[in-house]
PDB file of C-alpha atoms in Angstrom:
ATOM      1  CA  MET A 482    -182.851 -75.604 174.416  1.00  0.00           C
ATOM      2  CA  LYS A 483    -186.326 -74.124 174.612  1.00  0.00           C
ATOM      3  CA  ARG A 484    -187.346 -71.889 171.687  1.00  0.00           C
ATOM      4  CA  LEU A 485    -189.571 -68.874 172.183  1.00  0.00           C
ATOM      5  CA  PHE A 486    -191.423 -67.809 169.038  1.00  0.00           C
ATOM      6  CA  PHE A 487    -193.584 -64.706 168.889  1.00  0.00           C
ATOM      7  CA  GLY A 488    -196.596 -64.555 166.619  1.00  0.00           C
ATOM      8  CA  ALA A 489    -200.285 -65.190 167.325  1.00  0.00           C
ATOM      9  CA  VAL A 490    -201.216 -65.380 170.998  1.00  0.00           C
ATOM     10  CA  PHE A 491    -201.482 -69.076 171.558  1.00  0.00           C
ATOM     11  CA  VAL A 492    -199.077 -71.866 172.482  1.00  0.00           C
ATOM     12  CA  LEU A 493    -198.404 -75.085 170.598  1.00  0.00           C
ATOM     13  CA  SER A 494    -195.756 -77.755 171.052  1.00  0.00           C
ATOM     14  CA  ILE A 495    -192.267 -77.308 169.625  1.00  0.00           C
ATOM     15  CA  ALA A 496    -193.098 -80.013 167.094  1.00  0.00           C
ATOM     16  CA  THR A 497    -195.777 -77.760 165.595  1.00  0.00           C
ATOM     17  CA  LEU A 498    -193.629 -74.583 165.557  1.00  0.00           C
ATOM     18  CA  ALA A 499    -195.020 -72.925 168.657  1.00  0.00           C
ATOM     19  CA  TYR A 500    -195.606 -69.212 168.870  1.00  0.00           C
ATOM     20  CA  MET A 501    -195.851 -67.384 172.163  1.00  0.00           C
ATOM     21  CA  ILE A 502    -195.245 -63.916 173.516  1.00  0.00           C
ATOM     22  CA  PRO A 503    -193.222 -64.172 176.737  1.00  0.00           C
ATOM     23  CA  ALA A 504    -193.888 -60.985 178.656  1.00  0.00           C
ATOM     24  CA  ARG A 505    -190.459 -61.038 180.295  1.00  0.00           C
ATOM     25  CA  VAL A 506    -188.747 -60.779 176.889  1.00  0.00           C
ATOM     26  CA  TYR A 507    -190.291 -57.455 175.962  1.00  0.00           C
ATOM     27  CA  ALA A 508    -188.768 -54.787 178.159  1.00  0.00           C
ATOM     28  CA  PRO A 509    -190.807 -51.575 177.958  1.00  0.00           C
ATOM     29  CA  ILE A 510    -189.521 -48.707 175.860  1.00  0.00           C
ATOM     30  CA  THR A 511    -188.515 -46.254 178.614  1.00  0.00           C
ATOM     31  CA  ASP A 512    -186.657 -42.968 179.004  1.00  0.00           C
ATOM     32  CA  THR A 513    -183.423 -44.969 179.250  1.00  0.00           C
ATOM     33  CA  PHE A 514    -183.457 -45.263 175.483  1.00  0.00           C
ATOM     34  CA  LEU A 515    -183.889 -41.526 175.088  1.00  0.00           C
ATOM     35  CA  GLN A 516    -180.743 -40.764 177.103  1.00  0.00           C
ATOM     36  CA  GLU A 517    -178.424 -42.714 174.835  1.00  0.00           C
ATOM     37  CA  ARG A 518    -178.094 -42.382 171.090  1.00  0.00           C
ATOM     38  CA  PRO A 519    -178.189 -45.884 169.603  1.00  0.00           C
ATOM     39  CA  VAL A 520    -176.474 -47.174 166.491  1.00  0.00           C
ATOM     40  CA  ARG A 521    -179.440 -47.660 164.175  1.00  0.00           C
ATOM     41  CA  VAL A 522    -179.178 -50.433 161.571  1.00  0.00           C
ATOM     42  CA  LEU A 523    -181.980 -51.036 159.068  1.00  0.00           C
ATOM     43  CA  PHE A 524    -182.365 -54.413 157.363  1.00  0.00           C
ATOM     44  CA  VAL A 525    -184.521 -55.090 154.304  1.00  0.00           C
ATOM     45  CA  GLY A 526    -185.017 -58.215 152.210  1.00  0.00           C
ATOM     46  CA  ASP A 527    -184.543 -59.204 148.584  1.00  0.00           C
ATOM     47  CA  ILE A 528    -183.744 -56.558 145.954  1.00  0.00           C
ATOM     48  CA  MET A 529    -183.990 -57.483 142.244  1.00  0.00           C
ATOM     49  CA  LEU A 530    -183.686 -54.861 139.475  1.00  0.00           C
ATOM     50  CA  ASP A 531    -184.017 -56.942 136.303  1.00  0.00           C
ATOM     51  CA  ARG A 532    -187.026 -58.202 134.318  1.00  0.00           C
ATOM     52  CA  ASN A 533    -190.209 -56.162 134.994  1.00  0.00           C
ATOM     53  CA  VAL A 534    -188.380 -53.920 137.456  1.00  0.00           C
ATOM     54  CA  ALA A 535    -185.993 -52.914 134.668  1.00  0.00           C
ATOM     55  CA  ARG A 536    -188.967 -52.328 132.365  1.00  0.00           C
ATOM     56  CA  THR A 537    -190.513 -50.006 134.961  1.00  0.00           C
ATOM     57  CA  ILE A 538    -187.230 -48.096 135.186  1.00  0.00           C
ATOM     58  CA  ALA A 539    -187.155 -47.741 131.401  1.00  0.00           C
ATOM     59  CA  ALA A 540    -190.771 -46.556 131.245  1.00  0.00           C
ATOM     60  CA  GLU A 541    -190.923 -44.276 134.292  1.00  0.00           C
ATOM     61  CA  GLY A 542    -187.371 -43.573 135.396  1.00  0.00           C
ATOM     62  CA  VAL A 543    -185.305 -44.763 138.338  1.00  0.00           C
ATOM     63  CA  GLY A 544    -187.197 -42.581 140.790  1.00  0.00           C
ATOM     64  CA  ALA A 545    -190.397 -44.581 140.387  1.00  0.00           C
ATOM     65  CA  LEU A 546    -189.246 -47.589 142.409  1.00  0.00           C
ATOM     66  CA  PHE A 547    -188.592 -46.087 145.833  1.00  0.00           C
ATOM     67  CA  ALA A 548    -190.095 -42.585 145.750  1.00  0.00           C
ATOM     68  CA  ASN A 549    -192.511 -43.445 148.545  1.00  0.00           C
ATOM     69  CA  ILE A 550    -189.969 -45.086 150.828  1.00  0.00           C
ATOM     70  CA  GLU A 551    -186.804 -42.977 150.779  1.00  0.00           C
ATOM     71  CA  ALA A 552    -187.596 -41.315 154.125  1.00  0.00           C
ATOM     72  CA  PHE A 553    -187.918 -44.727 155.745  1.00  0.00           C
ATOM     73  CA  LEU A 554    -184.450 -45.702 154.515  1.00  0.00           C
ATOM     74  CA  ALA A 555    -182.954 -42.384 155.588  1.00  0.00           C
ATOM     75  CA  ASP A 556    -183.823 -42.975 159.253  1.00  0.00           C
ATOM     76  CA  ALA A 557    -180.800 -45.173 159.990  1.00  0.00           C
ATOM     77  CA  ASP A 558    -177.052 -45.018 160.489  1.00  0.00           C
ATOM     78  CA  VAL A 559    -176.540 -48.204 158.466  1.00  0.00           C
ATOM     79  CA  ARG A 560    -178.707 -49.771 155.726  1.00  0.00           C
ATOM     80  CA  VAL A 561    -178.337 -53.416 154.694  1.00  0.00           C
ATOM     81  CA  GLY A 562    -180.172 -55.585 152.148  1.00  0.00           C
ATOM     82  CA  ASN A 563    -179.812 -58.644 149.918  1.00  0.00           C
ATOM     83  CA  LEU A 564    -179.000 -58.055 146.243  1.00  0.00           C
ATOM     84  CA  GLU A 565    -180.658 -60.749 144.125  1.00  0.00           C
ATOM     85  CA  GLY A 566    -178.603 -60.566 140.969  1.00  0.00           C
ATOM     86  CA  THR A 567    -175.491 -59.090 139.390  1.00  0.00           C
ATOM     87  CA  ILE A 568    -174.451 -55.663 138.167  1.00  0.00           C
ATOM     88  CA  THR A 569    -172.775 -56.161 134.780  1.00  0.00           C
ATOM     89  CA  HIS A 570    -172.736 -54.872 131.208  1.00  0.00           C
ATOM     90  CA  ASN A 571    -174.185 -58.160 129.976  1.00  0.00           C
ATOM     91  CA  PRO A 572    -177.572 -57.891 128.238  1.00  0.00           C
ATOM     92  CA  SER A 573    -180.543 -59.064 130.256  1.00  0.00           C
ATOM     93  CA  ILE A 574    -181.587 -62.648 129.683  1.00  0.00           C
ATOM     94  CA  ALA A 575    -184.597 -62.556 132.003  1.00  0.00           C
ATOM     95  CA  GLN A 576    -186.249 -59.733 130.052  1.00  0.00           C
ATOM     96  CA  LYS A 577    -186.182 -61.848 126.908  1.00  0.00           C
ATOM     97  CA  ASN A 578    -187.277 -65.059 128.638  1.00  0.00           C
ATOM     98  CA  ASN A 579    -188.729 -64.722 132.119  1.00  0.00           C
ATOM     99  CA  LYS A 580    -188.383 -68.456 132.672  1.00  0.00           C
ATOM    100  CA  ILE A 581    -184.599 -68.133 132.714  1.00  0.00           C
ATOM    101  CA  LEU A 582    -183.835 -66.873 136.197  1.00  0.00           C
ATOM    102  CA  ARG A 583    -180.493 -65.207 135.561  1.00  0.00           C
ATOM    103  CA  PHE A 584    -180.501 -61.578 136.643  1.00  0.00           C
ATOM    104  CA  THR A 585    -178.217 -58.694 135.767  1.00  0.00           C
ATOM    105  CA  PHE A 586    -178.662 -54.961 136.247  1.00  0.00           C
ATOM    106  CA  ASN A 587    -177.235 -52.272 134.003  1.00  0.00           C
ATOM    107  CA  PRO A 588    -174.472 -50.483 135.995  1.00  0.00           C
ATOM    108  CA  ALA A 589    -175.738 -46.978 135.241  1.00  0.00           C
ATOM    109  CA  GLU A 590    -179.295 -47.859 136.224  1.00  0.00           C
ATOM    110  CA  ALA A 591    -178.180 -49.751 139.314  1.00  0.00           C
ATOM    111  CA  LYS A 592    -176.164 -46.748 140.426  1.00  0.00           C
ATOM    112  CA  ALA A 593    -179.068 -44.377 139.766  1.00  0.00           C
ATOM    113  CA  VAL A 594    -181.398 -46.579 141.829  1.00  0.00           C
ATOM    114  CA  LEU A 595    -179.144 -47.612 144.702  1.00  0.00           C
ATOM    115  CA  GLU A 596    -176.976 -44.549 145.289  1.00  0.00           C
ATOM    116  CA  PRO A 597    -179.788 -42.249 146.524  1.00  0.00           C
ATOM    117  CA  LEU A 598    -180.985 -44.976 148.893  1.00  0.00           C
ATOM    118  CA  ARG A 599    -177.584 -44.870 150.633  1.00  0.00           C
ATOM    119  CA  PHE A 600    -177.203 -48.572 151.242  1.00  0.00           C
ATOM    120  CA  ASP A 601    -174.045 -49.235 153.227  1.00  0.00           C
ATOM    121  CA  ALA A 602    -173.796 -52.973 152.558  1.00  0.00           C
ATOM    122  CA  LEU A 603    -175.497 -55.557 150.374  1.00  0.00           C
ATOM    123  CA  SER A 604    -175.250 -59.314 150.755  1.00  0.00           C
ATOM    124  CA  LEU A 605    -174.050 -61.393 147.802  1.00  0.00           C
ATOM    125  CA  ALA A 606    -174.410 -64.656 149.722  1.00  0.00           C
ATOM    126  CA  ASN A 607    -177.250 -65.888 147.539  1.00  0.00           C
ATOM    127  CA  ASN A 608    -178.177 -68.080 144.589  1.00  0.00           C
ATOM    128  CA  HIS A 609    -178.143 -65.241 142.031  1.00  0.00           C
ATOM    129  CA  ALA A 610    -174.724 -63.742 142.768  1.00  0.00           C
ATOM    130  CA  LEU A 611    -173.154 -66.134 140.240  1.00  0.00           C
ATOM    131  CA  ASP A 612    -175.813 -65.732 137.545  1.00  0.00           C
ATOM    132  CA  PHE A 613    -173.062 -64.457 135.235  1.00  0.00           C
ATOM    133  CA  GLY A 614    -170.228 -66.474 136.723  1.00  0.00           C
ATOM    134  CA  GLU A 615    -167.253 -65.364 138.781  1.00  0.00           C
ATOM    135  CA  PHE A 616    -166.656 -62.425 136.456  1.00  0.00           C
ATOM    136  CA  GLY A 617    -170.221 -61.279 137.078  1.00  0.00           C
ATOM    137  CA  TYR A 618    -169.684 -61.564 140.819  1.00  0.00           C
ATOM    138  CA  GLU A 619    -166.485 -59.528 140.611  1.00  0.00           C
ATOM    139  CA  ASP A 620    -168.160 -56.920 138.387  1.00  0.00           C
ATOM    140  CA  THR A 621    -170.927 -56.610 140.972  1.00  0.00           C
ATOM    141  CA  GLU A 622    -168.432 -56.054 143.782  1.00  0.00           C
ATOM    142  CA  LEU A 623    -166.673 -53.398 141.707  1.00  0.00           C
ATOM    143  CA  GLU A 624    -169.823 -51.542 140.690  1.00  0.00           C
ATOM    144  CA  LEU A 625    -171.084 -51.506 144.276  1.00  0.00           C
ATOM    145  CA  SER A 626    -167.762 -50.187 145.536  1.00  0.00           C
ATOM    146  CA  LYS A 627    -167.994 -47.313 143.033  1.00  0.00           C
ATOM    147  CA  ILE A 628    -171.107 -46.034 144.801  1.00  0.00           C
ATOM    148  CA  GLY A 629    -169.741 -46.642 148.293  1.00  0.00           C
ATOM    149  CA  VAL A 630    -171.607 -49.870 149.015  1.00  0.00           C
ATOM    150  CA  GLN A 631    -169.718 -52.692 150.702  1.00  0.00           C
ATOM    151  CA  SER A 632    -170.568 -56.218 149.612  1.00  0.00           C
ATOM    152  CA  PHE A 633    -170.209 -59.324 151.729  1.00  0.00           C
ATOM    153  CA  GLY A 634    -170.938 -63.029 151.538  1.00  0.00           C
ATOM    154  CA  LYS A 635    -170.077 -65.664 148.929  1.00  0.00           C
ATOM    155  CA  PRO A 636    -172.485 -68.083 147.240  1.00  0.00           C
ATOM    156  CA  TYR A 637    -170.397 -71.069 148.395  1.00  0.00           C
ATOM    157  CA  ASN A 638    -169.527 -69.555 151.790  1.00  0.00           C
ATOM    158  CA  ASP A 639    -165.864 -69.260 150.823  1.00  0.00           C
ATOM    159  CA  LYS A 640    -163.613 -67.828 153.485  1.00  0.00           C
ATOM    160  CA  TYR A 641    -162.650 -64.779 151.409  1.00  0.00           C
ATOM    161  CA  LYS A 642    -165.104 -61.868 151.538  1.00  0.00           C
ATOM    162  CA  ILE A 643    -167.601 -63.724 153.682  1.00  0.00           C
ATOM    163  CA  SER A 644    -167.956 -60.707 155.983  1.00  0.00           C
ATOM    164  CA  THR A 645    -167.490 -56.968 156.175  1.00  0.00           C
ATOM    165  CA  LYS A 646    -167.085 -54.379 158.925  1.00  0.00           C
ATOM    166  CA  LEU A 647    -168.851 -51.045 159.236  1.00  0.00           C
ATOM    167  CA  GLU A 648    -168.051 -48.368 161.800  1.00  0.00           C
ATOM    168  CA  PRO A 649    -170.880 -45.831 161.839  1.00  0.00           C
ATOM    169  CA  ARG A 650    -169.510 -44.411 165.078  1.00  0.00           C
ATOM    170  CA  ALA A 651    -166.094 -44.577 166.711  1.00  0.00           C
ATOM    171  CA  GLY A 652    -165.721 -47.789 168.679  1.00  0.00           C
ATOM    172  CA  LYS A 653    -169.065 -49.166 167.431  1.00  0.00           C
ATOM    173  CA  THR A 654    -168.040 -51.677 164.778  1.00  0.00           C
ATOM    174  CA  ILE A 655    -170.901 -53.586 163.185  1.00  0.00           C
ATOM    175  CA  CYS A 656    -169.750 -56.841 161.588  1.00  0.00           C
ATOM    176  CA  LEU A 657    -171.913 -58.437 158.904  1.00  0.00           C
ATOM    177  CA  VAL A 658    -171.470 -62.103 157.994  1.00  0.00           C
ATOM    178  CA  GLY A 659    -173.141 -63.642 154.944  1.00  0.00           C
ATOM    179  CA  TYR A 660    -174.426 -67.210 154.761  1.00  0.00           C
ATOM    180  CA  HIS A 661    -175.958 -69.061 151.806  1.00  0.00           C
ATOM    181  CA  SER A 662    -177.416 -72.536 152.251  1.00  0.00           C
ATOM    182  CA  LEU A 663    -178.636 -73.435 148.751  1.00  0.00           C
ATOM    183  CA  PHE A 664    -175.300 -74.336 147.123  1.00  0.00           C
ATOM    184  CA  ALA A 665    -173.369 -75.538 150.171  1.00  0.00           C
ATOM    185  CA  ALA A 666    -175.372 -75.864 153.356  1.00  0.00           C
ATOM    186  CA  THR A 667    -172.420 -76.307 155.696  1.00  0.00           C
ATOM    187  CA  THR A 668    -172.046 -73.538 158.259  1.00  0.00           C
ATOM    188  CA  THR A 669    -168.414 -74.321 159.116  1.00  0.00           C
ATOM    189  CA  ASN A 670    -166.798 -71.230 157.563  1.00  0.00           C
ATOM    190  CA  VAL A 671    -169.553 -68.944 158.811  1.00  0.00           C
ATOM    191  CA  LEU A 672    -169.259 -70.172 162.398  1.00  0.00           C
ATOM    192  CA  ALA A 673    -165.488 -69.793 162.245  1.00  0.00           C
ATOM    193  CA  GLU A 674    -165.856 -66.252 160.874  1.00  0.00           C
ATOM    194  CA  ILE A 675    -168.247 -65.265 163.668  1.00  0.00           C
ATOM    195  CA  GLN A 676    -165.837 -66.557 166.292  1.00  0.00           C
ATOM    196  CA  THR A 677    -162.876 -64.817 164.641  1.00  0.00           C
ATOM    197  CA  LEU A 678    -164.684 -61.496 164.369  1.00  0.00           C
ATOM    198  CA  ARG A 679    -166.354 -61.537 167.761  1.00  0.00           C
ATOM    199  CA  PRO A 680    -163.515 -59.987 169.828  1.00  0.00           C
ATOM    200  CA  ASP A 681    -163.190 -57.023 167.445  1.00  0.00           C
ATOM    201  CA  CYS A 682    -166.888 -56.320 166.826  1.00  0.00           C
ATOM    202  CA  TRP A 683    -169.305 -54.332 168.940  1.00  0.00           C
ATOM    203  CA  ARG A 684    -172.154 -56.252 167.329  1.00  0.00           C
ATOM    204  CA  VAL A 685    -172.206 -59.220 164.933  1.00  0.00           C
ATOM    205  CA  VAL A 686    -175.106 -59.825 162.530  1.00  0.00           C
ATOM    206  CA  VAL A 687    -175.521 -62.856 160.279  1.00  0.00           C
ATOM    207  CA  PHE A 688    -177.456 -62.238 157.053  1.00  0.00           C
ATOM    208  CA  ALA A 689    -178.608 -65.675 155.888  1.00  0.00           C
ATOM    209  CA  HIS A 690    -180.008 -66.831 152.548  1.00  0.00           C
ATOM    210  CA  TRP A 691    -181.947 -70.018 153.236  1.00  0.00           C
ATOM    211  CA  GLY A 692    -185.305 -71.755 153.565  1.00  0.00           C
ATOM    212  CA  GLU A 693    -188.008 -72.718 151.115  1.00  0.00           C
ATOM    213  CA  GLU A 694    -189.462 -70.282 148.617  1.00  0.00           C
ATOM    214  CA  TYR A 695    -193.005 -69.018 149.280  1.00  0.00           C
ATOM    215  CA  VAL A 696    -193.299 -70.950 152.588  1.00  0.00           C
ATOM    216  CA  ILE A 697    -194.286 -68.693 155.493  1.00  0.00           C
ATOM    217  CA  HIS A 698    -192.675 -70.815 158.221  1.00  0.00           C
ATOM    218  CA  SER A 699    -189.002 -71.535 158.759  1.00  0.00           C
ATOM    219  CA  ASN A 700    -187.810 -75.119 158.591  1.00  0.00           C
ATOM    220  CA  SER A 701    -185.692 -77.150 160.990  1.00  0.00           C
ATOM    221  CA  SER A 702    -182.513 -76.529 158.980  1.00  0.00           C
ATOM    222  CA  GLN A 703    -182.936 -72.764 159.248  1.00  0.00           C
ATOM    223  CA  GLN A 704    -183.593 -73.044 162.965  1.00  0.00           C
ATOM    224  CA  THR A 705    -180.575 -75.265 163.607  1.00  0.00           C
ATOM    225  CA  SER A 706    -178.276 -72.939 161.679  1.00  0.00           C
ATOM    226  CA  ALA A 707    -179.655 -69.813 163.319  1.00  0.00           C
ATOM    227  CA  HIS A 708    -179.128 -71.265 166.779  1.00  0.00           C
ATOM    228  CA  ALA A 709    -175.575 -72.261 165.862  1.00  0.00           C
ATOM    229  CA  PHE A 710    -174.824 -68.707 164.691  1.00  0.00           C
ATOM    230  CA  ILE A 711    -175.990 -67.281 167.999  1.00  0.00           C
ATOM    231  CA  ASP A 712    -174.139 -69.940 169.984  1.00  0.00           C
ATOM    232  CA  ALA A 713    -171.000 -68.886 168.083  1.00  0.00           C
ATOM    233  CA  GLY A 714    -171.472 -65.242 169.073  1.00  0.00           C
ATOM    234  CA  ALA A 715    -173.924 -63.555 166.684  1.00  0.00           C
ATOM    235  CA  ASP A 716    -176.172 -60.882 168.206  1.00  0.00           C
ATOM    236  CA  VAL A 717    -178.888 -60.926 165.517  1.00  0.00           C
ATOM    237  CA  VAL A 718    -179.763 -63.217 162.619  1.00  0.00           C
ATOM    238  CA  ILE A 719    -181.591 -61.838 159.557  1.00  0.00           C
ATOM    239  CA  GLY A 720    -182.957 -64.109 156.826  1.00  0.00           C
ATOM    240  CA  ALA A 721    -183.834 -63.845 153.131  1.00  0.00           C
ATOM    241  CA  HIS A 722    -184.669 -66.007 150.075  1.00  0.00           C
ATOM    242  CA  PRO A 723    -188.211 -67.365 150.716  1.00  0.00           C
ATOM    243  CA  HIS A 724    -189.614 -64.128 149.149  1.00  0.00           C
ATOM    244  CA  VAL A 725    -192.263 -64.045 151.894  1.00  0.00           C
ATOM    245  CA  VAL A 726    -192.205 -62.919 155.509  1.00  0.00           C
ATOM    246  CA  GLN A 727    -191.503 -65.714 157.957  1.00  0.00           C
ATOM    247  CA  GLU A 728    -191.771 -65.777 161.749  1.00  0.00           C
ATOM    248  CA  SER A 729    -189.243 -64.555 164.281  1.00  0.00           C
ATOM    249  CA  GLU A 730    -187.769 -66.231 167.304  1.00  0.00           C
ATOM    250  CA  ILE A 731    -186.013 -65.300 170.530  1.00  0.00           C
ATOM    251  CA  TYR A 732    -183.184 -67.732 171.242  1.00  0.00           C
ATOM    252  CA  ARG A 733    -180.875 -67.258 174.212  1.00  0.00           C
ATOM    253  CA  GLY A 734    -181.996 -63.647 174.426  1.00  0.00           C
ATOM    254  CA  LYS A 735    -181.159 -62.917 170.766  1.00  0.00           C
ATOM    255  CA  ALA A 736    -183.557 -62.202 167.906  1.00  0.00           C
ATOM    256  CA  ILE A 737    -183.852 -64.252 164.719  1.00  0.00           C
ATOM    257  CA  PHE A 738    -185.903 -62.991 161.759  1.00  0.00           C
ATOM    258  CA  TYR A 739    -186.162 -65.971 159.453  1.00  0.00           C
ATOM    259  CA  SER A 740    -187.186 -64.078 156.312  1.00  0.00           C
ATOM    260  CA  LEU A 741    -187.922 -60.424 155.559  1.00  0.00           C
ATOM    261  CA  GLY A 742    -189.524 -61.209 152.204  1.00  0.00           C
ATOM    262  CA  ASN A 743    -189.158 -58.990 149.147  1.00  0.00           C
ATOM    263  CA  PHE A 744    -188.115 -55.351 149.291  1.00  0.00           C
ATOM    264  CA  MET A 745    -188.099 -54.847 145.512  1.00  0.00           C
ATOM    265  CA  PHE A 746    -189.126 -57.601 143.131  1.00  0.00           C
ATOM    266  CA  ASP A 747    -191.613 -58.210 140.330  1.00  0.00           C
ATOM    267  CA  GLN A 748    -193.250 -61.280 141.871  1.00  0.00           C
ATOM    268  CA  ASN A 749    -196.732 -59.802 141.589  1.00  0.00           C
ATOM    269  CA  PHE A 750    -198.474 -63.167 141.566  1.00  0.00           C
ATOM    270  CA  SER A 751    -199.374 -63.312 145.280  1.00  0.00           C
ATOM    271  CA  TRP A 752    -200.096 -61.194 148.324  1.00  0.00           C
ATOM    272  CA  GLU A 753    -197.249 -62.838 150.210  1.00  0.00           C
ATOM    273  CA  THR A 754    -194.578 -62.004 147.639  1.00  0.00           C
ATOM    274  CA  THR A 755    -195.594 -58.343 147.441  1.00  0.00           C
ATOM    275  CA  HIS A 756    -195.476 -57.764 151.196  1.00  0.00           C
ATOM    276  CA  GLY A 757    -192.207 -57.589 153.082  1.00  0.00           C
ATOM    277  CA  LEU A 758    -190.748 -56.438 156.366  1.00  0.00           C
ATOM    278  CA  GLY A 759    -188.104 -53.897 157.270  1.00  0.00           C
ATOM    279  CA  VAL A 760    -186.420 -54.446 160.623  1.00  0.00           C
ATOM    280  CA  ARG A 761    -184.690 -51.509 162.311  1.00  0.00           C
ATOM    281  CA  VAL A 762    -182.316 -52.561 165.044  1.00  0.00           C
ATOM    282  CA  ASP A 763    -181.302 -49.911 167.562  1.00  0.00           C
ATOM    283  CA  PHE A 764    -178.166 -51.109 169.322  1.00  0.00           C
ATOM    284  CA  TYR A 765    -177.606 -49.597 172.770  1.00  0.00           C
ATOM    285  CA  GLU A 766    -174.820 -50.510 175.144  1.00  0.00           C
ATOM    286  CA  ASP A 767    -176.941 -52.871 177.216  1.00  0.00           C
ATOM    287  CA  LYS A 768    -180.201 -53.204 175.287  1.00  0.00           C
ATOM    288  CA  THR A 769    -181.417 -53.695 171.747  1.00  0.00           C
ATOM    289  CA  ARG A 770    -184.651 -52.292 170.367  1.00  0.00           C
ATOM    290  CA  PHE A 771    -186.383 -53.694 167.287  1.00  0.00           C
ATOM    291  CA  VAL A 772    -188.833 -51.734 165.145  1.00  0.00           C
ATOM    292  CA  LEU A 773    -190.812 -53.744 162.579  1.00  0.00           C
ATOM    293  CA  THR A 774    -192.079 -51.909 159.489  1.00  0.00           C
ATOM    294  CA  PRO A 775    -194.231 -53.777 156.956  1.00  0.00           C
ATOM    295  CA  THR A 776    -193.659 -52.818 153.330  1.00  0.00           C
ATOM    296  CA  VAL A 777    -195.566 -53.411 150.108  1.00  0.00           C
ATOM    297  CA  ILE A 778    -194.666 -53.550 146.408  1.00  0.00           C
ATOM    298  CA  LYS A 779    -197.337 -52.447 143.972  1.00  0.00           C
ATOM    299  CA  GLU A 780    -196.361 -52.901 140.319  1.00  0.00           C
ATOM    300  CA  GLN A 781    -192.657 -52.401 141.088  1.00  0.00           C
ATOM    301  CA  ARG A 782    -193.183 -49.450 143.423  1.00  0.00           C
ATOM    302  CA  ALA A 783    -192.192 -49.854 147.059  1.00  0.00           C
ATOM    303  CA  ALA A 784    -194.106 -48.185 149.883  1.00  0.00           C
ATOM    304  CA  LEU A 785    -194.839 -48.579 153.565  1.00  0.00           C
ATOM    305  CA  ALA A 786    -197.811 -50.841 154.186  1.00  0.00           C
ATOM    306  CA  GLU A 787    -200.790 -49.222 155.882  1.00  0.00           C
ATOM    307  CA  GLY A 788    -204.092 -50.276 157.419  1.00  0.00           C
ATOM    308  CA  GLU A 789    -205.112 -53.901 156.977  1.00  0.00           C
ATOM    309  CA  GLU A 790    -201.999 -54.740 154.987  1.00  0.00           C
ATOM    310  CA  LYS A 791    -199.776 -53.523 157.804  1.00  0.00           C
ATOM    311  CA  ASP A 792    -201.858 -55.277 160.430  1.00  0.00           C
ATOM    312  CA  ALA A 793    -201.754 -58.557 158.522  1.00  0.00           C
ATOM    313  CA  ILE A 794    -197.955 -58.646 158.561  1.00  0.00           C
ATOM    314  CA  LEU A 795    -197.612 -57.500 162.161  1.00  0.00           C
ATOM    315  CA  GLY A 796    -200.231 -60.062 163.137  1.00  0.00           C
ATOM    316  CA  ARG A 797    -197.574 -62.722 162.577  1.00  0.00           C
ATOM    317  CA  PHE A 798    -195.620 -61.134 165.406  1.00  0.00           C
ATOM    318  CA  GLY A 799    -198.521 -60.816 167.829  1.00  0.00           C
ATOM    319  CA  GLY A 800    -199.333 -57.351 166.495  1.00  0.00           C
ATOM    320  CA  ILE A 801    -196.074 -56.067 167.952  1.00  0.00           C
ATOM    321  CA  ALA A 802    -194.314 -53.307 166.026  1.00  0.00           C
ATOM    322  CA  GLU A 803    -191.640 -52.534 168.645  1.00  0.00           C
ATOM    323  CA  PHE A 804    -189.925 -54.535 171.359  1.00  0.00           C
ATOM    324  CA  SER A 805    -186.649 -54.565 173.196  1.00  0.00           C
ATOM    325  CA  LEU A 806    -184.297 -57.213 174.527  1.00  0.00           C
ATOM    326  CA  PRO A 807    -181.919 -56.731 177.447  1.00  0.00           C
TER     327      PRO A 807
END
């Protein structure tokens, strides 16, 4: 099956991860969109509230992290991200030794940070959801439920709790399926879940945790899995884990975003790890519109990227900030 990637305006062979902008893919944004109110779902990448992020909270208060980005999050019916860590009463290990990558967030602070942002669902299908064992995972589920956030996805892709359903509007059920490749790469349970959910879901989105850290291109394993998810019935595939923004692809008329990068993290050691991407998906009955919004983290403070920073991220998608698929 031919893959259509969009990025810089030139064409290479599939073997070299081609990027191209097929004009027929990008239907113009017309008055048709204005006549129908879409279901608007906003996806962001990795969220980590331990280590230097926790120190910033302690020094400046919970409002410091997202003060410049709350309006961006508010412009959606549904908000979804990836929670990189646990919410427990355990003391932080990473703050004492930043080489030990086990993350936990104080429940009161996590609530104070996340509740105003009105996240509807957070993925726990990742390599940090078990940082404090099964009890830590269960504590995280409980603490999220207390602030009205649904969790979905399991680190080993277990059948239980691999997905969740949201209904922002009557008859418009959005089904979210988590996938994590680092512990158990098999997609069997995820594919089965997509197929089981498909008849009862208006739209199905797979939120995948995969790929290689700090690498700005997806690998063949990510691509194979993403294609399988769409073949099984997914409408959109969203990726996380590399901590950098990776390319997107149109496959069989469906969009794949291989990695959104960091939304809140303390990886201040590179430009790539401090610049992420928010993807707003407007689901209409017969079309889907995508709005790409570059973000930036400056010393544990999230904001919308502007100027050259914004252009640099959008340049990976041919400079395109909005497009639609039939």
